[in-house]
Amino acid sequence: MLVNMNEILRYAEEKGCCVGAFDTPNLEILMAVLRAAEKRNEPVIIQHAQLHEPEMPIRIIGPIMVHMAKESSVPVCAMLDHGEDMDYVRTALELGFSAVMIDGSSKPYDENVSLTREAVALAKEYGASVEAEIGIVTGHEGKEFYIEEPGAAYTDPELAARFVKDTGIDALAASVGTVHGFYATKPKLDFERIEKIKELTGLPLVMHGGSGISVEDTQRAIRCGIRKINYFSYMSNAGVRAVKELLAEKDVKYFHDLAGAAVDGMEKDVLSAMGMFALE
Ligand SMILES: [Zn+2]
């Protein structure tokens, strides 16, 4: 069933765990994520990131995501990830997404606030929830990223509290030491900062760049107050590895056999990520 992000975060808050949010820019990933969630009988968040628009338009994948969320036996939130402008946010909401992230984190504070407020007001009309970001989670999926000056992009807890008050958002993405994509240097999470942001904002916190963080660090971050983790790169890579293994094993003639192997490989990776997020 399709639900908004708040319902899913309430579940995570009550259980003191975290819910996975997976970008699903193609049908194979979407099937892998929903199968895993149904196997575990747990809520899940499926997302379309604006940066994936060139390879998969939201007007194509969006209605499929919403349809599959409605058909699912578990609560599913269909969400926009890293919305950059109001036109795109509006498109996602019109297509039936139940949550949006508006990302004004690279803008000056006041501009981030006014963009986020606009998104909150619009989302309200659709009964959708809003995540926004302060502090910058650097890097892009698919690229390696070197942390030169880790402290520079971290979220300031006091400013985060002000941002939450100024905008009325439902969840806050905070920069606490993770990056998007694959790590070139070992990530160093700032747990005290997570606790402080949680204490001052009182909101469910979101950690982006969930791939490549150890189980121990991930679960410690959850215990400090992270309630949603955006996880993509390792899942996507598990699909690639499954295809490579199949090709090394036999001469595959049909593409759907490769697609099927990718779905199975990614499903396994999502299952283990979900177990980690559930503090198992
Ligand atoms: Zn992100």
Coordinates of C-alpha atoms and ligand atoms in Angstrom, one line a residue:
M1 CA 0.0 0.0 0.0
L2 CA 1.1 3.5 -0.7
V3 CA 1.8 5.6 2.4
N4 CA 3.6 8.8 3.1
M5 CA 7.0 9.1 4.6
N6 CA 5.7 10.2 8.0
E7 CA 3.9 6.9 8.5
I8 CA 7.0 5.0 7.7
L9 CA 9.2 7.1 9.9
R10 CA 6.8 6.7 12.8
Y11 CA 7.3 2.9 12.5
A12 CA 11.1 3.4 12.6
E13 CA 10.8 5.8 15.5
E14 CA 8.6 3.3 17.5
K15 CA 11.0 0.5 16.8
G16 CA 14.1 2.6 17.4
C17 CA 15.4 1.3 14.0
C18 CA 15.7 2.7 10.5
V19 CA 14.0 2.3 7.2
G20 CA 15.9 1.9 3.9
A21 CA 15.3 4.3 1.1
F22 CA 16.4 3.0 -2.3
D23 CA 16.6 4.8 -5.6
T24 CA 14.8 2.8 -8.2
P25 CA 15.7 4.2 -11.7
N26 CA 14.7 1.0 -13.5
L27 CA 12.3 -1.8 -13.3
E28 CA 14.9 -4.4 -12.1
I29 CA 15.9 -2.4 -9.1
L30 CA 12.3 -1.6 -8.3
M31 CA 11.4 -5.3 -8.4
A32 CA 14.4 -6.2 -6.3
V33 CA 13.6 -3.7 -3.6
L34 CA 9.9 -4.5 -3.3
R35 CA 10.5 -8.2 -3.3
A36 CA 13.0 -7.8 -0.5
A37 CA 10.6 -5.6 1.5
E38 CA 7.7 -8.1 1.0
K39 CA 9.9 -11.0 2.1
R40 CA 10.8 -9.2 5.3
N41 CA 7.3 -7.9 5.6
E42 CA 8.6 -4.4 6.4
P43 CA 7.9 -0.9 5.1
V44 CA 10.2 0.6 2.5
I45 CA 10.9 3.8 0.7
I46 CA 11.4 3.8 -3.1
Q47 CA 12.8 6.9 -4.6
H48 CA 13.5 8.6 -7.9
A49 CA 16.3 11.1 -7.9
Q50 CA 16.1 14.1 -10.2
L51 CA 19.7 13.4 -11.3
H52 CA 18.5 10.1 -12.8
E53 CA 16.1 12.0 -15.1
P54 CA 18.4 11.7 -18.2
E55 CA 18.5 7.9 -18.0
M56 CA 15.0 7.4 -16.7
P57 CA 12.3 10.2 -17.0
I58 CA 10.1 10.5 -13.9
R59 CA 7.1 10.5 -16.2
I60 CA 7.9 6.9 -17.2
I61 CA 9.1 5.4 -13.9
G62 CA 7.0 7.5 -11.6
P63 CA 3.6 6.0 -12.4
I64 CA 5.1 2.5 -12.3
M65 CA 6.6 3.2 -8.8
V66 CA 3.2 4.5 -7.6
H67 CA 1.3 1.6 -9.1
M68 CA 3.7 -1.0 -7.6
A69 CA 3.6 0.8 -4.2
K70 CA -0.2 0.6 -4.2
E71 CA -0.1 -3.1 -5.2
S72 CA 2.5 -4.0 -2.6
S73 CA 1.5 -6.0 0.6
V74 CA 3.8 -3.8 2.7
P75 CA 3.6 0.0 3.3
V76 CA 5.6 1.7 0.6
C77 CA 6.4 5.4 0.2
A78 CA 7.1 6.6 -3.3
M79 CA 9.4 9.6 -2.9
L80 CA 11.3 12.1 -4.9
D81 CA 15.0 12.1 -4.0
H82 CA 17.1 15.3 -4.3
G83 CA 14.5 17.4 -6.0
E84 CA 16.3 20.5 -7.3
D85 CA 13.5 22.8 -8.4
M86 CA 9.8 23.4 -7.8
D87 CA 8.7 22.2 -11.3
Y88 CA 10.2 18.8 -10.7
V89 CA 8.7 18.6 -7.2
R90 CA 5.3 19.5 -8.6
T91 CA 5.6 16.8 -11.3
A92 CA 6.4 14.2 -8.7
L93 CA 3.5 15.2 -6.6
E94 CA 1.1 15.2 -9.6
L95 CA 2.3 11.7 -10.5
G96 CA 1.2 10.6 -7.0
F97 CA 4.5 10.5 -5.0
S98 CA 3.7 10.5 -1.3
A99 CA 6.9 12.3 -0.2
V100 CA 9.5 14.7 -1.7
M101 CA 13.0 15.7 -0.8
I102 CA 13.9 19.2 -1.8
D103 CA 17.6 19.8 -1.8
G104 CA 18.7 23.4 -1.4
S105 CA 21.7 22.4 0.5
S106 CA 24.2 24.0 -1.9
K107 CA 22.4 27.3 -1.7
P108 CA 22.8 30.1 0.9
Y109 CA 20.8 29.5 4.1
D110 CA 18.0 32.0 3.3
E111 CA 17.5 30.6 -0.2
N112 CA 17.5 27.0 1.1
V113 CA 14.8 28.1 3.6
S114 CA 12.5 29.8 1.0
L115 CA 12.8 26.9 -1.5
T116 CA 12.1 24.4 1.2
R117 CA 9.1 26.3 2.6
E118 CA 7.7 26.4 -0.9
A119 CA 8.0 22.6 -1.2
V120 CA 6.4 22.1 2.2
A121 CA 3.4 24.3 1.3
L122 CA 2.9 22.5 -2.0
A123 CA 3.4 19.0 -0.6
K124 CA 0.8 19.7 2.1
E125 CA -1.8 20.1 -0.7
Y126 CA -1.1 16.5 -1.7
G127 CA -0.8 15.1 1.8
A128 CA 2.8 14.3 1.1
S129 CA 5.8 14.6 3.5
V130 CA 9.0 16.6 3.0
E131 CA 12.6 15.9 3.6
A132 CA 15.2 18.7 3.2
E133 CA 18.9 19.0 3.7
I134 CA 21.3 21.3 5.5
G135 CA 25.0 20.8 5.3
I136 CA 26.3 19.1 2.1
V137 CA 26.5 15.4 1.5
T138 CA 29.1 15.5 -1.3
G139 CA 29.7 13.2 -4.2
H140 CA 27.5 11.7 -6.8
E141 CA 26.3 8.1 -7.3
G142 CA 28.6 6.4 -9.7
K143 CA 31.7 8.5 -9.0
E144 CA 34.4 8.1 -6.5
F145 CA 34.8 10.9 -4.0
Y146 CA 37.8 12.0 -2.1
I147 CA 37.1 13.8 1.3
E148 CA 39.6 16.6 1.4
E149 CA 38.2 18.6 4.2
P150 CA 35.6 16.4 6.0
G151 CA 34.7 19.1 8.5
A152 CA 33.7 21.7 6.0
A153 CA 30.5 20.1 4.8
Y154 CA 29.1 18.8 8.2
T155 CA 25.7 20.0 9.4
D156 CA 25.9 22.5 12.2
P157 CA 23.4 21.3 14.9
E158 CA 22.3 24.8 16.0
L159 CA 21.7 25.9 12.4
A160 CA 19.8 22.6 11.7
A161 CA 17.4 23.4 14.6
R162 CA 16.8 26.9 13.2
F163 CA 16.3 25.4 9.7
V164 CA 13.7 22.9 11.0
K165 CA 11.8 25.7 12.8
D166 CA 12.0 28.0 9.7
T167 CA 10.7 25.4 7.3
G168 CA 8.3 23.0 8.9
I169 CA 9.8 19.9 7.3
D170 CA 9.1 16.3 8.4
A171 CA 12.6 14.8 8.2
L172 CA 16.1 16.3 8.0
A173 CA 19.0 15.0 5.9
A174 CA 22.1 15.8 7.8
S175 CA 25.7 15.7 6.7
V176 CA 27.5 13.6 9.3
G177 CA 30.5 12.1 7.4
T178 CA 29.0 10.1 4.6
V179 CA 29.3 10.8 0.9
H180 CA 27.3 9.6 -2.1
G181 CA 28.7 6.9 -4.4
F182 CA 31.7 4.7 -3.6
Y183 CA 34.2 5.7 -1.0
A184 CA 37.8 6.3 -2.0
T185 CA 38.8 7.0 1.6
K186 CA 37.4 5.4 4.8
P187 CA 34.3 7.3 5.9
K188 CA 34.3 8.8 9.4
L189 CA 30.9 9.3 11.0
D190 CA 30.4 12.0 13.6
F191 CA 28.1 10.2 16.1
E192 CA 28.1 13.0 18.6
R193 CA 26.9 15.4 15.9
I194 CA 24.1 13.0 15.0
E195 CA 23.0 12.9 18.7
K196 CA 23.2 16.7 19.0
I197 CA 21.2 17.3 15.8
K198 CA 18.6 14.8 16.9
E199 CA 18.3 16.4 20.3
L200 CA 18.0 20.0 19.0
T201 CA 15.7 19.3 16.1
G202 CA 13.5 16.4 17.5
L203 CA 13.0 15.2 13.9
P204 CA 13.7 11.8 12.3
L205 CA 17.2 12.2 10.7
V206 CA 18.2 10.9 7.3
M207 CA 21.6 9.7 6.3
H208 CA 22.5 9.8 2.6
G209 CA 25.3 7.7 1.1
G210 CA 24.6 4.5 3.0
S211 CA 26.7 2.3 0.9
G212 CA 30.1 1.3 2.2
I213 CA 29.5 2.2 5.9
S214 CA 30.4 -0.8 8.2
V215 CA 27.5 -2.6 9.9
E216 CA 28.8 -1.5 13.2
D217 CA 28.9 2.2 12.2
T218 CA 25.6 2.1 10.5
Q219 CA 23.9 0.6 13.5
R220 CA 25.6 3.0 15.9
A221 CA 24.3 5.9 13.7
I222 CA 20.8 4.4 13.9
R223 CA 21.0 4.2 17.7
C224 CA 22.0 7.9 17.7
G225 CA 18.8 8.9 15.8
I226 CA 19.1 8.1 12.1
R227 CA 15.7 6.8 10.9
K228 CA 16.1 6.7 7.1
I229 CA 19.2 5.7 5.2
N230 CA 19.5 6.3 1.5
Y231 CA 21.2 3.3 0.0
F232 CA 22.0 2.8 -3.7
S233 CA 25.5 2.2 -4.9
Y234 CA 26.2 -1.2 -3.4
M235 CA 22.8 -2.5 -4.3
S236 CA 23.3 -1.4 -8.0
N237 CA 26.7 -2.9 -8.0
A238 CA 25.4 -6.2 -6.7
G239 CA 23.3 -6.3 -9.9
V240 CA 26.4 -5.8 -12.0
R241 CA 28.3 -8.6 -10.1
A242 CA 25.4 -11.0 -10.6
V243 CA 25.4 -10.4 -14.3
K244 CA 29.2 -10.8 -14.6
E245 CA 29.0 -14.1 -12.7
L246 CA 26.2 -15.4 -14.9
L247 CA 28.2 -14.5 -18.1
A248 CA 31.3 -16.2 -16.7
E249 CA 29.3 -19.3 -16.1
K250 CA 27.5 -19.7 -19.4
D251 CA 26.8 -18.3 -22.8
V252 CA 23.6 -16.2 -22.2
K253 CA 21.5 -15.6 -25.3
Y254 CA 18.6 -13.5 -23.9
F255 CA 18.7 -10.2 -22.1
H256 CA 15.8 -11.1 -19.7
D257 CA 18.1 -13.8 -18.3
L258 CA 20.7 -11.1 -17.4
A259 CA 17.9 -8.8 -16.0
G260 CA 16.6 -11.7 -13.9
A261 CA 20.1 -12.4 -12.5
A262 CA 20.5 -8.7 -11.7
V263 CA 17.2 -8.6 -9.8
D264 CA 18.1 -11.7 -7.8
G265 CA 21.6 -10.2 -7.0
M266 CA 20.2 -6.9 -5.9
E267 CA 17.4 -8.4 -3.9
K268 CA 19.9 -10.3 -1.8
D269 CA 21.9 -7.1 -1.2
V270 CA 18.7 -5.2 -0.3
L271 CA 17.7 -8.0 2.1
S272 CA 21.0 -7.7 3.9
A273 CA 20.8 -3.9 4.0
M274 CA 17.3 -4.1 5.5
G275 CA 18.5 -6.5 8.1
M276 CA 21.3 -4.1 9.1
F277 CA 18.8 -1.2 9.2
A278 CA 16.5 -3.3 11.5
L279 CA 19.5 -3.7 13.9
E280 CA 19.8 -7.5 13.3
Ligands
ZN1 ZN 21.4 11.7 -1.3

